[in-house]
Coordinates of C-alpha atoms and ligand atoms in Angstrom, one line a residue:
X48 CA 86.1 115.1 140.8
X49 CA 87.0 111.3 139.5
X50 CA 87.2 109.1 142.4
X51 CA 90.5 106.8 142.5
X52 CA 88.6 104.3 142.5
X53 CA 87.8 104.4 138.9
X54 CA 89.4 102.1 136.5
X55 CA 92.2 103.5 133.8
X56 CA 90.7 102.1 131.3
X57 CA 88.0 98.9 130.7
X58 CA 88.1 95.9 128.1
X59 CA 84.9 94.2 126.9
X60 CA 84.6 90.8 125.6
X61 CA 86.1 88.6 128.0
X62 CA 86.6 85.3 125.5
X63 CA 90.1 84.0 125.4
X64 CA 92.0 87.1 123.6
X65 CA 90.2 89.9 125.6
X66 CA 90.7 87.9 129.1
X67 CA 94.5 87.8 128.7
X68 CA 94.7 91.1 127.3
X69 CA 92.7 92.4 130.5
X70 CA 94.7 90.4 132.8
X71 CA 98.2 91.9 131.3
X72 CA 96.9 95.3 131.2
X73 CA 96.2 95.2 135.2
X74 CA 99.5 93.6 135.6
X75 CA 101.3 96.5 133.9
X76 CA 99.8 98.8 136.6
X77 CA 96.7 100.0 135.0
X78 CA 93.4 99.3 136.8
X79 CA 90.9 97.9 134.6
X80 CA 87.5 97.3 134.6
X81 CA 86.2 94.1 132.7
X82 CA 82.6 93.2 131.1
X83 CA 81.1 90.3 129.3
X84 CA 78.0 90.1 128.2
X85 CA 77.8 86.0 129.6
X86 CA 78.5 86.6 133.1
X87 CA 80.4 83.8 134.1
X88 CA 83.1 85.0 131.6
X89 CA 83.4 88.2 134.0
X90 CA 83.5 85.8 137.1
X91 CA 85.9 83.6 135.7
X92 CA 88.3 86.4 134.6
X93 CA 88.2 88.0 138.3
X94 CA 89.2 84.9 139.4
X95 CA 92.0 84.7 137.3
X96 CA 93.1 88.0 138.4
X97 CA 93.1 87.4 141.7
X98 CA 95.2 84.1 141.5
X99 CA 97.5 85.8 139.3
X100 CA 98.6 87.9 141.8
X101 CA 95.6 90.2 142.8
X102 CA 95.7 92.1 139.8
X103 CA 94.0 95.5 140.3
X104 CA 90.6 94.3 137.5
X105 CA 87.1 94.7 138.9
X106 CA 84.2 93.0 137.0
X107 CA 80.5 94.4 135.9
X108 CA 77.9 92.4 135.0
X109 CA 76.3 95.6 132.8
X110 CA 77.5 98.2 130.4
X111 CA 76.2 100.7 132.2
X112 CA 78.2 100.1 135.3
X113 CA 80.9 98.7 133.4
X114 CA 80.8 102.4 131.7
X115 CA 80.4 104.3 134.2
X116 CA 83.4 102.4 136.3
X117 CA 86.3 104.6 134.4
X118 CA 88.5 107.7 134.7
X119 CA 87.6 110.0 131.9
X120 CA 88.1 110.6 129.1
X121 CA 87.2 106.8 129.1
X122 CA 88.5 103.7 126.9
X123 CA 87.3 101.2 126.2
X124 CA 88.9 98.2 124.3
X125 CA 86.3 95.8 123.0
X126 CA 87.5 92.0 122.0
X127 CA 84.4 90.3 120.2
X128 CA 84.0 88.5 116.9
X129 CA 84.5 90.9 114.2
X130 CA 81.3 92.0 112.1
X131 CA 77.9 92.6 113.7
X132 CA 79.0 91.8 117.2
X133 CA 81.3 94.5 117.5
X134 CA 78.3 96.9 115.9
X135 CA 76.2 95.7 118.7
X136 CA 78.9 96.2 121.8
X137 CA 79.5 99.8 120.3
X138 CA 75.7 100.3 121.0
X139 CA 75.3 99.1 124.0
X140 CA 78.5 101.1 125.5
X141 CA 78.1 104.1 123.4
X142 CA 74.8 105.0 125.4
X143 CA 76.7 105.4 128.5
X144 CA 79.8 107.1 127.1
X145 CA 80.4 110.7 126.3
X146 CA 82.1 113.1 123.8
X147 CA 85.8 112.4 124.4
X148 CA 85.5 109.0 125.6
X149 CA 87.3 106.2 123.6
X150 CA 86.5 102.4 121.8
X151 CA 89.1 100.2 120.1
X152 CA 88.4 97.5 118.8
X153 CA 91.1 94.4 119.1
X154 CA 89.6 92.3 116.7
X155 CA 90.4 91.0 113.0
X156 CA 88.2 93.0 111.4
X157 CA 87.8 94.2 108.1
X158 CA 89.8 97.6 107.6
X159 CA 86.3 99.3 106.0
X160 CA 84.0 98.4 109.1
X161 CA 86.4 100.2 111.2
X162 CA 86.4 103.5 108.9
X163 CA 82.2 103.3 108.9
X164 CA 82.7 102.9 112.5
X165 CA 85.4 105.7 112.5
X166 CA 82.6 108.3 111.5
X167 CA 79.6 106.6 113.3
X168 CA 80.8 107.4 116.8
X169 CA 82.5 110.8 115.6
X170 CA 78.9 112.1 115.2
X171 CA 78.6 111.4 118.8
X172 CA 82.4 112.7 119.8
X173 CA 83.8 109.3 120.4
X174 CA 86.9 108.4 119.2
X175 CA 87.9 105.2 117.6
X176 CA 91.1 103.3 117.1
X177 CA 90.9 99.8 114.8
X178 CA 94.1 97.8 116.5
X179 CA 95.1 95.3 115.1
X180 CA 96.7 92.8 118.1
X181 CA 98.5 89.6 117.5
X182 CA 100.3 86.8 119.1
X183 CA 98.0 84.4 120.2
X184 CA 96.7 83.6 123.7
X185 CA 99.9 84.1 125.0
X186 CA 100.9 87.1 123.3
X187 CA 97.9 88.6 124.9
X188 CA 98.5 87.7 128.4
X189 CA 102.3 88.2 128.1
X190 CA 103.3 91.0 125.5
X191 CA 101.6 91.4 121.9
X192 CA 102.1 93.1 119.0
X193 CA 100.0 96.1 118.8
X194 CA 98.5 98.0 115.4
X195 CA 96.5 100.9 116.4
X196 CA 95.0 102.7 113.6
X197 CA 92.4 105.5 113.2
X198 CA 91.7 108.6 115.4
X199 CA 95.9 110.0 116.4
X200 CA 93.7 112.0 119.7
X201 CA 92.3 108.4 120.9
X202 CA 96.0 106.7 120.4
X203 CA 97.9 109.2 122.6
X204 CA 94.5 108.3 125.1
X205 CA 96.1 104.9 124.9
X206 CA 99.7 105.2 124.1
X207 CA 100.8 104.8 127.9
X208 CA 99.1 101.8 128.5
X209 CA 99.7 99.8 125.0
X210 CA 103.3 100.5 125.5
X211 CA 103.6 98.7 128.5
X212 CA 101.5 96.4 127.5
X213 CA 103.2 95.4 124.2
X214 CA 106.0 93.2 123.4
X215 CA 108.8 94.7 124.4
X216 CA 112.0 94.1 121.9
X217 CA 115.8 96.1 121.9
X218 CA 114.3 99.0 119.7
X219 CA 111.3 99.5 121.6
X220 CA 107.6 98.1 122.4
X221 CA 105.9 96.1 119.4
X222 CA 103.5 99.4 119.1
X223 CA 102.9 102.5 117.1
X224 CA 100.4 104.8 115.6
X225 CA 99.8 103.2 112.3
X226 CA 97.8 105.8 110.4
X227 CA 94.4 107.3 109.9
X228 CA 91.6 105.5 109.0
X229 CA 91.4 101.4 109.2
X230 CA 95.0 101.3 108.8
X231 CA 95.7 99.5 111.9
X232 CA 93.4 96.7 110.5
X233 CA 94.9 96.3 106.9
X234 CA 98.2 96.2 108.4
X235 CA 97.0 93.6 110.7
X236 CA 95.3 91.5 107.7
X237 CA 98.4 91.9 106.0
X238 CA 100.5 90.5 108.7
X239 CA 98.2 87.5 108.5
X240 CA 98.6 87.1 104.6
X241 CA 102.1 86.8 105.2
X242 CA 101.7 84.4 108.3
X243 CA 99.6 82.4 105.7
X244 CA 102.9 82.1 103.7
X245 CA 105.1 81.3 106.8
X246 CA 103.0 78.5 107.6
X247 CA 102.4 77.0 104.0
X248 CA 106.6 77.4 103.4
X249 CA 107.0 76.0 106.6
X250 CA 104.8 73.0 105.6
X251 CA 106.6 72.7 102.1
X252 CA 110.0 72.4 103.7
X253 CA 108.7 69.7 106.1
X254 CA 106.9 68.0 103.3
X255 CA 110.5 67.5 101.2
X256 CA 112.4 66.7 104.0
X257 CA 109.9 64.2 105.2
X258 CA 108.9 62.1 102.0
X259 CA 112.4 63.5 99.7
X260 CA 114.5 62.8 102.3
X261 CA 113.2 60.4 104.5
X262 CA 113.7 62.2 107.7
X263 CA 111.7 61.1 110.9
X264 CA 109.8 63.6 112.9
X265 CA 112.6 63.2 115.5
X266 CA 115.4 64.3 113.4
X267 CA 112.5 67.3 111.5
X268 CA 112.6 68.2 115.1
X269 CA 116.6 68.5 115.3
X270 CA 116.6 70.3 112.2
X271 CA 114.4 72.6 113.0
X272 CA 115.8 73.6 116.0
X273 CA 118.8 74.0 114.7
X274 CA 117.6 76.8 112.4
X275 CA 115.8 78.7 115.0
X276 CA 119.1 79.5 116.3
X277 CA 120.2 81.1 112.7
X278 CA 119.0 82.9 110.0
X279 CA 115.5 81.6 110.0
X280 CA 115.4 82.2 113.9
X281 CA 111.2 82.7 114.4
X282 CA 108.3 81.8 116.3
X283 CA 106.9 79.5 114.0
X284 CA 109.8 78.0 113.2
X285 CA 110.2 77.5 117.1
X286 CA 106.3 75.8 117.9
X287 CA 107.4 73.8 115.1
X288 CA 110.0 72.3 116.3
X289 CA 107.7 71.7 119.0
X290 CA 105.4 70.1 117.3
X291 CA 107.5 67.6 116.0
X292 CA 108.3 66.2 119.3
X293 CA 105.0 65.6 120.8
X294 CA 103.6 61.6 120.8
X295 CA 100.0 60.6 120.9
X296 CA 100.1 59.8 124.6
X297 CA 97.0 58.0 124.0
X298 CA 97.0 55.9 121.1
X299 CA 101.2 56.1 120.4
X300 CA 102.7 57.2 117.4
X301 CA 103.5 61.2 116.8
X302 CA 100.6 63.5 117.1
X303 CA 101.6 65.2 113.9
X304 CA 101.0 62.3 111.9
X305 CA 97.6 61.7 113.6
X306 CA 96.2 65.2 112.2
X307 CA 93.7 65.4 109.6
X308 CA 95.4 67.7 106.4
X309 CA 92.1 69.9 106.4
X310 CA 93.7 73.6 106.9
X311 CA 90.9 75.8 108.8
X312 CA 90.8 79.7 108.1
X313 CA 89.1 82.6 109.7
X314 CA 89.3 85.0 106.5
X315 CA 92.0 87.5 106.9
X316 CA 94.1 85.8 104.0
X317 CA 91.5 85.8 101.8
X318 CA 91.2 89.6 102.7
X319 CA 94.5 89.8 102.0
X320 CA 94.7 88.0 98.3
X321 CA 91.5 90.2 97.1
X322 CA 93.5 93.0 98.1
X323 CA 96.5 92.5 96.4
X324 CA 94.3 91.6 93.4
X325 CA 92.3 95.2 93.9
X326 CA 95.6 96.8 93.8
X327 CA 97.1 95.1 91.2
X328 CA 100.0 93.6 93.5
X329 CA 101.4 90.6 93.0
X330 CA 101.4 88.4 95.9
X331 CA 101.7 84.9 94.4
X332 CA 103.2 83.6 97.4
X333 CA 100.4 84.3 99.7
X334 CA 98.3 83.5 97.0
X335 CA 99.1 80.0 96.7
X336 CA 99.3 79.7 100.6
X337 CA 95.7 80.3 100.3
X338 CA 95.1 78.5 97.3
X339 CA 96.6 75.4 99.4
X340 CA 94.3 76.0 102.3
X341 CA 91.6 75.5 99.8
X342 CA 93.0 72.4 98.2
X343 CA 93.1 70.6 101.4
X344 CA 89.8 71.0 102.3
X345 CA 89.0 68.7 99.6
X346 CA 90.2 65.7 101.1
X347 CA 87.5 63.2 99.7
X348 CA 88.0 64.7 96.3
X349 CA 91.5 64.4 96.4
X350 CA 91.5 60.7 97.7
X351 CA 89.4 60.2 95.1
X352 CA 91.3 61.7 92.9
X353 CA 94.4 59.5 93.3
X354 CA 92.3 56.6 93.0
X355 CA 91.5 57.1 89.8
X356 CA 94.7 58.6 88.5
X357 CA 96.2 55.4 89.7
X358 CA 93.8 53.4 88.0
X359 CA 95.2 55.2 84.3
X360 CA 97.9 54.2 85.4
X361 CA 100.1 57.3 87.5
X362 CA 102.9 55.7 89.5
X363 CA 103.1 56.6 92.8
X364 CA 106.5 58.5 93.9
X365 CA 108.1 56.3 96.3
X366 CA 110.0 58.3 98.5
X367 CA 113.9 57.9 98.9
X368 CA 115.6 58.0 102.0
X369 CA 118.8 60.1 101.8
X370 CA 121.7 59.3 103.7
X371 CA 125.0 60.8 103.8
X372 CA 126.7 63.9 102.1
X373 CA 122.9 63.9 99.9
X374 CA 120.9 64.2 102.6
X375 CA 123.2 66.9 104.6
X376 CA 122.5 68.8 101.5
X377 CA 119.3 68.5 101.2
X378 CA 118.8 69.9 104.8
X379 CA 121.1 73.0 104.1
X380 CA 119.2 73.6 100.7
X381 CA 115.6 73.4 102.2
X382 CA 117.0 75.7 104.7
X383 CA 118.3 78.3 102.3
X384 CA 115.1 77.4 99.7
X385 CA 112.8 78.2 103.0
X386 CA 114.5 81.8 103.8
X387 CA 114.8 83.1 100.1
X388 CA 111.3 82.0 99.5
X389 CA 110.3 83.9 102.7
X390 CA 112.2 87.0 101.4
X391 CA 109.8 87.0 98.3
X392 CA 106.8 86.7 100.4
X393 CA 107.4 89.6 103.1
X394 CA 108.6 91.6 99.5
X395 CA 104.8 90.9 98.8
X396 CA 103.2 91.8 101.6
X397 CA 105.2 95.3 102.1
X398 CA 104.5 96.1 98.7
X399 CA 100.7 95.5 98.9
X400 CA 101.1 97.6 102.3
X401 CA 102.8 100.3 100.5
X402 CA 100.6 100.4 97.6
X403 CA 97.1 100.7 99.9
X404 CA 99.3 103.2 101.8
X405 CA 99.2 105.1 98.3
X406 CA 96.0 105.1 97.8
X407 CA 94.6 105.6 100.5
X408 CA 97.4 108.8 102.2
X409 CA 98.0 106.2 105.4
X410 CA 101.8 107.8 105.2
X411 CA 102.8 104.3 106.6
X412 CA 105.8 103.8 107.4
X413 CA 107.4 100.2 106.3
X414 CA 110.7 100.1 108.3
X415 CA 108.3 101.0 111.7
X416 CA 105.9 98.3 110.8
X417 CA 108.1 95.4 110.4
X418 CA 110.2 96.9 113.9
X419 CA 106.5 96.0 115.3
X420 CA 106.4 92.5 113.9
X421 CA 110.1 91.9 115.8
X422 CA 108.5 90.4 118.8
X423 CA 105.2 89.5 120.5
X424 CA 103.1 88.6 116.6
X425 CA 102.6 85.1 115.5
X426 CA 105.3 85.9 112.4
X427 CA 108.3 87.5 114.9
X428 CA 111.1 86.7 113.4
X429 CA 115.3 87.5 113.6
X430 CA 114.8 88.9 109.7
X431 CA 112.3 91.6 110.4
X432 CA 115.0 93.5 112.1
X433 CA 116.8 93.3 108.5
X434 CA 113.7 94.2 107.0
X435 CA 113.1 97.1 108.8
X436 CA 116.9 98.3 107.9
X437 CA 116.6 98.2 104.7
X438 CA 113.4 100.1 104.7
X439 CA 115.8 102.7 107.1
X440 CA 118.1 102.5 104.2
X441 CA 115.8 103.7 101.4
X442 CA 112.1 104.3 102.4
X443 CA 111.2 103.9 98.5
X444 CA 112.5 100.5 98.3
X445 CA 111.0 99.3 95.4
X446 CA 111.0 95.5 96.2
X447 CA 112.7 93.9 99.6
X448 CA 115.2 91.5 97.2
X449 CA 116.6 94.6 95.3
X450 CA 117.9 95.7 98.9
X451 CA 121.7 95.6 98.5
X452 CA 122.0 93.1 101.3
X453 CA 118.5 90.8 100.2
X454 CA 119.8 90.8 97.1
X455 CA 123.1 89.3 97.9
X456 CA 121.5 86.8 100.1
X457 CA 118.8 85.6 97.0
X458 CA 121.8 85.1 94.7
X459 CA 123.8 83.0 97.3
X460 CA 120.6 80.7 98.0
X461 CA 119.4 80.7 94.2
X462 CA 120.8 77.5 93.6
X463 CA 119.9 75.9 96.6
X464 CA 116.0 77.1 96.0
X465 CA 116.5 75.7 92.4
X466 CA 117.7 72.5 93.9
X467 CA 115.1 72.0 95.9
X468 CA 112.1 72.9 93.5
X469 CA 113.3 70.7 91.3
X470 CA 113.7 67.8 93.6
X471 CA 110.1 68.1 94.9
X472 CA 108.5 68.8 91.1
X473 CA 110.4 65.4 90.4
X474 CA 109.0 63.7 92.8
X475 CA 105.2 65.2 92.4
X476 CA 105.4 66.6 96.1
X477 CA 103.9 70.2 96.2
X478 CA 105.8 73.1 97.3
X479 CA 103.7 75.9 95.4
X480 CA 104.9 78.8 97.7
X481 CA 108.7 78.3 97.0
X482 CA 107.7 77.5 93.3
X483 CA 105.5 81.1 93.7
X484 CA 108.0 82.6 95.2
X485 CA 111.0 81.4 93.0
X486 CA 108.7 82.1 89.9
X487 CA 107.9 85.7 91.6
X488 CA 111.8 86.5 91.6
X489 CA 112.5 85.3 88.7
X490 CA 109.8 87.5 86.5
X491 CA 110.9 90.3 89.0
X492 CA 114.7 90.1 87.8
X493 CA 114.1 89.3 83.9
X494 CA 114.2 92.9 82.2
X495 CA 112.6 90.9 79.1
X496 CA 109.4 88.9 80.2
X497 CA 107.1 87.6 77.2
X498 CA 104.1 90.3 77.3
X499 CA 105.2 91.3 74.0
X500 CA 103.3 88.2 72.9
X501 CA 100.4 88.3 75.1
X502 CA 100.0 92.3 73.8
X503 CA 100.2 91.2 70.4
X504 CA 97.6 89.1 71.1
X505 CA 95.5 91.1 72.9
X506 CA 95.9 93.6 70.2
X507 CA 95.4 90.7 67.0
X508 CA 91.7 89.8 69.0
X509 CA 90.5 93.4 70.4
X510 CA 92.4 95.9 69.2
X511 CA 94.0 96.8 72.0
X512 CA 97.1 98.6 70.4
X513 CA 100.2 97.9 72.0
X514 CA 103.9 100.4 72.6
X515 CA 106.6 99.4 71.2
X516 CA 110.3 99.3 72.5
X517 CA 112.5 101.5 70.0
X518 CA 109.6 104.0 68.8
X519 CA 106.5 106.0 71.7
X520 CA 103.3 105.9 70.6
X521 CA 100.4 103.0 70.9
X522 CA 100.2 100.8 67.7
X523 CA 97.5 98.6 66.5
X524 CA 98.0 96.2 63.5
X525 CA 96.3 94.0 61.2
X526 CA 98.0 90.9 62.2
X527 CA 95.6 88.3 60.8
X528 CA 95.9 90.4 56.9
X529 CA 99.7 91.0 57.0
X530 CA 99.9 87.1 58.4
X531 CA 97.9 85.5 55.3
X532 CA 99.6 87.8 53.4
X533 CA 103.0 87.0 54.3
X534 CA 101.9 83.1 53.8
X535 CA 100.9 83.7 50.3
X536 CA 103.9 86.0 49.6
Ligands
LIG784 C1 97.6 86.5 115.3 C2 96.9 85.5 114.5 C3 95.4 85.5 114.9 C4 94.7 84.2 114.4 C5 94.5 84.2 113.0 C6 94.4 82.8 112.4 O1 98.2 87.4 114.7 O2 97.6 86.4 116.6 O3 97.0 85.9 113.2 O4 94.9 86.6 114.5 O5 95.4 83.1 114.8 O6 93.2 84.8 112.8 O7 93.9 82.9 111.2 P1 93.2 81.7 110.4 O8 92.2 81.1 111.3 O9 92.6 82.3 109.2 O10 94.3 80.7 110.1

């Protein structure tokens, strides 16, 4: 017989991510038991507990105890860095766990670990969910996003907890049963490729505004509070706005402009590009969000860089400051440049998840996924609940901006994104994600693109043998003979 005094469940890892998640868990009403391999972090997350309101966590200072504390069949949610740490954790808990018994890991980890994972502990009758959690520190403690992928027996182990847990939003708690395999973890990568593009957008449209049109972190900060209350209502728009507003208490000035523009990265975008590439999707506008993390990491090089293309002689663009009717423009055409360009982006990013879906039989389900992404994840966002509509409209969507509705809504802001592209090409400030994104619908919508050149040269060089457009069949020609010959004749 299980004494009640064992935990529901237990959570290893106690660094920031797993000690919130631990401490939310017990709130909800579901003892927990917490380890760490460094000790203190155990002492340190029982005190929390019990000054957030006595929250019903206990603390072992070894897996074996820390085992051996829970109801079975037992989980176990381990939050360490992705890789060999979370090899290592599944050893030393595995010893003490038995056939029916449960780990998921919370970590960013890379979709194929999990599935080696998957059928490592299957030999020994543990089951094994990948999930995928996002939203921060806060999203942890107060409601995340949850992707659970892998073994459907170890989800419904969970389910209770994880939707209490979660986010909870109109249509539900930010959770569901992604799929089989590492599926929880791709979708999760994925989710980051397309928070990569959020961010870099997000940094385009303040670039423009700031050195097009002039406008002062204080007025960015208007601005951008004024669109989290429309269209482009989202949580990154929100910490932006944020941002903008926050001085250097200690040296004066605006924090912002103190910060050294040298973007960090933990992977998961990269992940994500590779994977588009693997599957021959186009994602161009995550592509360059990554391409720009890159770019800035080359700050001495690209000092350098405009030294000497000063020195030959480059002017330098002066920025403008626009007042008036130009300037109230420019706002509301950044604005519409930012949410079209978005559009293209999350097109991306469902596409690639459809397409790994394919592949791999995940059966996932693209309206459900972006329902998820409607509250507690770092890209919730007003539009998800559109996206996830249109995917209700027509599972087989083929792209997100030939949705009846999307579609209407790229036309109307066309002009405005064209505006705006053009402005900041003029003026030699970078927006590469809008210009991906732009260039991404326009190739999409063109029925005509010029291949027909690049297969006749393929073909001219390799023999590659091309189709034609009025007769089937593949076709190979001596271009370089008929050529001189049609010079000479
Ligand atoms: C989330 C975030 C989270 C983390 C990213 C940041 O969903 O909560 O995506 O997982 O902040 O790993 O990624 P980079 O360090 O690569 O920017």
């Amino acid at each position: 017989m299980e004494s009640a005094l064992l935990s529901r469940i237990g959570l290893a890892g106690l660094a920031v991510m797993g000690q919130n998640l631990a401490l939310n868990i017990a709130e909800k009403g579901f003892p927990i038991s917490v380890y760490n391999r460094t000790t203190s972090k155990v002492d340190e997350t029982l005190d929390r507990a019990h000054r957030e309101g006595n929250l019903p966590l206990t603390g072992h200072y070894n897996p074996r105890d820390f085992v051996l504390s829970l109801q079975r069949p037992r989980s176990v949610i381990i939050l360490v860095k992705a890789g060999a740490p979370v090899d290592q954790t599944i050893a030393a808990l595995s010893e003490h766990m038995e056939s029916g018994d449960t780990i998921i890991d919370g970590g960013n980890e890379w979709y194929e670990n999990t599935e080696r994972r998957i059928k490592e502990t299957a030999d020994r009758g543990i089951l094994y969910l990948g999930m995928g959690v996002s939203g921060g520190e806060d999203g942890a403690r107060n409601g995340p996003s949850l992707m659970p992928g892998g073994s459907y027996q170890a989800y419904l182990n969970i389910e209770d907890i994880v939707k209490k847990v979660a986010a909870q939003v109109e249509d539900g708690p930010c959770v569901t049963y992604i799929g089989e395999g590492g599926s929880g973890n791709f979708v999760k990568m994925v989710h980051n490729g397309i928070e990569y593009g959020d961010m870099q957008l997000i940094s385009e449209a303040y670039d423009v505004l700031k050195n097009v049109g002039g406008l002062t972190n204080s007025e960015l900060a208007e601005i951008f509070d004024e669109w989290n209350r429309g269209e482009l209502e989202s949580f990154l728009v929100e910490i932006t706005t944020d941002i903008f507003r926050v001085k250097d208490e200690q040296y004066g000035g605006e924090l912002v402009d103190k910060i050294l523009d040298k973007t960090g990265m933990k992977g998961t975008g990269k992940w994500t590009v590779q994977q588009a590439a693997e599957l021959s999707i186009a994602a161009p506008t995550i592509a360059a969000s990554l391409d720009c993390r890159y770019l800035s990491g080359l700050k001495e090089e690209r000092e350098a860089a405009a030294e000497v293309l000063k020195g030959a002689g480059l002017k330098e663009y002066v920025g403008v400051t626009k007042t008036g009717a130009e300037k109230k423009q420019l706002i509301d055409d950044v604005r519409q440049a930012l949410y079209a360009s978005k559009i293209c982006s999350y097109a991306q990013g469902m596409n690639l998840l459809r397409a790994k879906s394919f592949e791999k039989g995940w059966n996932l389900n693209l309206g459900e996924l972006a329902r998820i992404w409607k509250g507690g994840c770092i890209i919730r966002a007003v539009f998800l609940d559109r996206i996830k509509k249109a995917y209700q409209r027509n599972p087989n969507l083929a792209n997100l901006v030939v949705d009846p509705e999307f579609a209407k809504e790229m036309v109307q802001r066309e002009g405005a994104w064209r505006r705006v592209v053009k402005e900041a090409i003029g003026a030699g400030i970078t927006t590469p994600g809008m210009c991906a994104s732009l260039a991404y619908f326009d190739t999409y919508k063109r029925p005509r693109v010029p291949a027909n050149l690049v297969q006749a040269q393929r073909d001219y060089f390799g023999a590659h043998t091309y189709e034609r457009i009025d007769i089937p069949g593949a076709y190979h020609t001596e271009w370089s003979k008929l050529a001189k010959s049609n010079i000479k004749s």
